[in-house]
Amino acid sequence: MNIIDGKQIAQNLRASIKLKVDTLDRKPGLAVILVGNDPASAAYVRNKDNACKEVGFYSEKINKPVNTTQAELLSEIERLNNSDKIDGILVQLPLPKHLDTNSVIEAISPKKDVDGFHSENIGKLMQNKPFLRPCTPKGVMTMLEATGVDLVGKNCVVVGASNIVGRPMACELLNAQATVTICNSKTKNLSTKLKQADIVVVAVGIAKMIQGDWIKPGAIVIDVGINRLDNGRLVGDVDFEFVKRVVGWITPVPGGVGPMTIATLLENTLTAYEAKI
Ligand code: GUN
């Protein structure tokens, strides 16, 4: 069994971004907007802001009150769309219920959409002509590359079909010429499907859902889940202690996909910067 060390791969990626940034006159700029004060979202935004500073980016952390109106949020996005200092704009999700998430995403200039959630960027990914690619799935592709395993023709099962992870993940694997099955909460005989998979990516948000005897010996298992148990411990969607005994490669939680998502956000900001000049 081999661990895919997301923390280390992310650190290497950040170091190579920093080297590049050190050569630039104008620094790449990222704006991160948080609406409200959800503690988990606030922590993610803080981590993103710190990561920017570490690689030498210009960063704006914008905290809006929970009662911010749609018009106020759209006007902030418009200001950032027009700012010469800003190459990437990220609105932390989920938004408070009174706001329309989809129209907020569509208001971000596709050229600055470093989350890769705008319909134009999702469309380009679907056509295998990607520009800005959603961070978590792109980070998973970087981790898969690090294993050195050839993805062409491999059987992949993606568990979870969200816009943020599952759907773009399936698309990334398809673009890499793998054979892809996308499962959701209504899928029948999930364990039978998983048993045939060379590569499994799980993003469902249910602690320890994936069991050791569901996995094909030697498979690669990527765990996108981050769940907090009652005792405060963080665990993934995979029952790590048992699954690790059968896999070829596995990502830990924490220290797996999480650090890769943030490093990939920086990578996307650099891509947006380079496309602009
Ligand atoms: N909330 C959970 N994941 C993400 C993400 O990748 N981007 C944004 N903007 N919000 C999120």
Short mmCIF file of N, CA, C and O and ligand atoms in Angstrom, two decimals, residues 48 90-94 115 117 136 164 261, ligand 1:
data_model
loop_
_atom_site.label_atom_id
_atom_site.label_comp_id
_atom_site.label_asym_id
_atom_site.label_seq_id
_atom_site.Cartn_x
_atom_site.Cartn_y
_atom_site.Cartn_z
N LYS A 48 -7.05 30.07 2.26
CA LYS A 48 -6.81 30.50 0.87
C LYS A 48 -6.02 31.81 0.86
O LYS A 48 -5.08 31.97 0.09
N LEU A 90 -13.06 34.39 -6.28
CA LEU A 90 -13.69 33.20 -5.72
C LEU A 90 -14.74 33.63 -4.70
O LEU A 90 -14.43 34.44 -3.82
N VAL A 91 -15.96 33.16 -4.87
CA VAL A 91 -17.01 33.40 -3.87
C VAL A 91 -17.18 32.10 -3.10
O VAL A 91 -17.51 31.06 -3.68
N GLN A 92 -16.89 32.13 -1.80
CA GLN A 92 -16.95 30.91 -1.00
C GLN A 92 -18.39 30.40 -0.93
O GLN A 92 -19.31 31.14 -0.63
N LEU A 93 -18.58 29.10 -1.18
CA LEU A 93 -19.89 28.47 -1.12
C LEU A 93 -19.94 27.57 0.11
O LEU A 93 -18.91 27.12 0.57
N PRO A 94 -21.10 27.29 0.69
CA PRO A 94 -22.42 27.74 0.25
C PRO A 94 -22.71 29.19 0.66
O PRO A 94 -22.17 29.66 1.66
N ASP A 115 -12.45 29.24 -9.73
CA ASP A 115 -13.11 28.03 -9.24
C ASP A 115 -13.49 27.11 -10.42
O ASP A 115 -13.79 25.93 -10.22
N PHE A 117 -16.26 27.26 -12.08
CA PHE A 117 -17.68 26.89 -11.95
C PHE A 117 -18.58 27.57 -12.98
O PHE A 117 -19.74 27.19 -13.15
N THR A 136 -10.79 21.11 -7.06
CA THR A 136 -10.66 19.80 -6.39
C THR A 136 -10.40 18.69 -7.42
O THR A 136 -9.43 17.94 -7.28
N ILE A 164 -19.48 20.72 -7.95
CA ILE A 164 -18.16 21.14 -7.49
C ILE A 164 -17.13 20.02 -7.66
O ILE A 164 -15.98 20.27 -8.01
N THR A 261 -6.45 21.11 -3.13
CA THR A 261 -7.48 22.03 -3.65
C THR A 261 -6.97 23.47 -3.57
O THR A 261 -7.10 24.24 -4.53
N1 GUN B 1 -17.11 25.32 -0.92
C1 GUN B 1 -16.68 24.03 -0.88
N2 GUN B 1 -15.80 23.80 -1.87
C2 GUN B 1 -15.65 24.96 -2.53
C3 GUN B 1 -14.86 25.35 -3.66
O1 GUN B 1 -14.12 24.57 -4.26
N3 GUN B 1 -14.99 26.65 -4.04
C4 GUN B 1 -15.82 27.52 -3.42
N4 GUN B 1 -15.89 28.76 -3.89
N5 GUN B 1 -16.57 27.19 -2.39
C5 GUN B 1 -16.48 25.92 -1.96
#
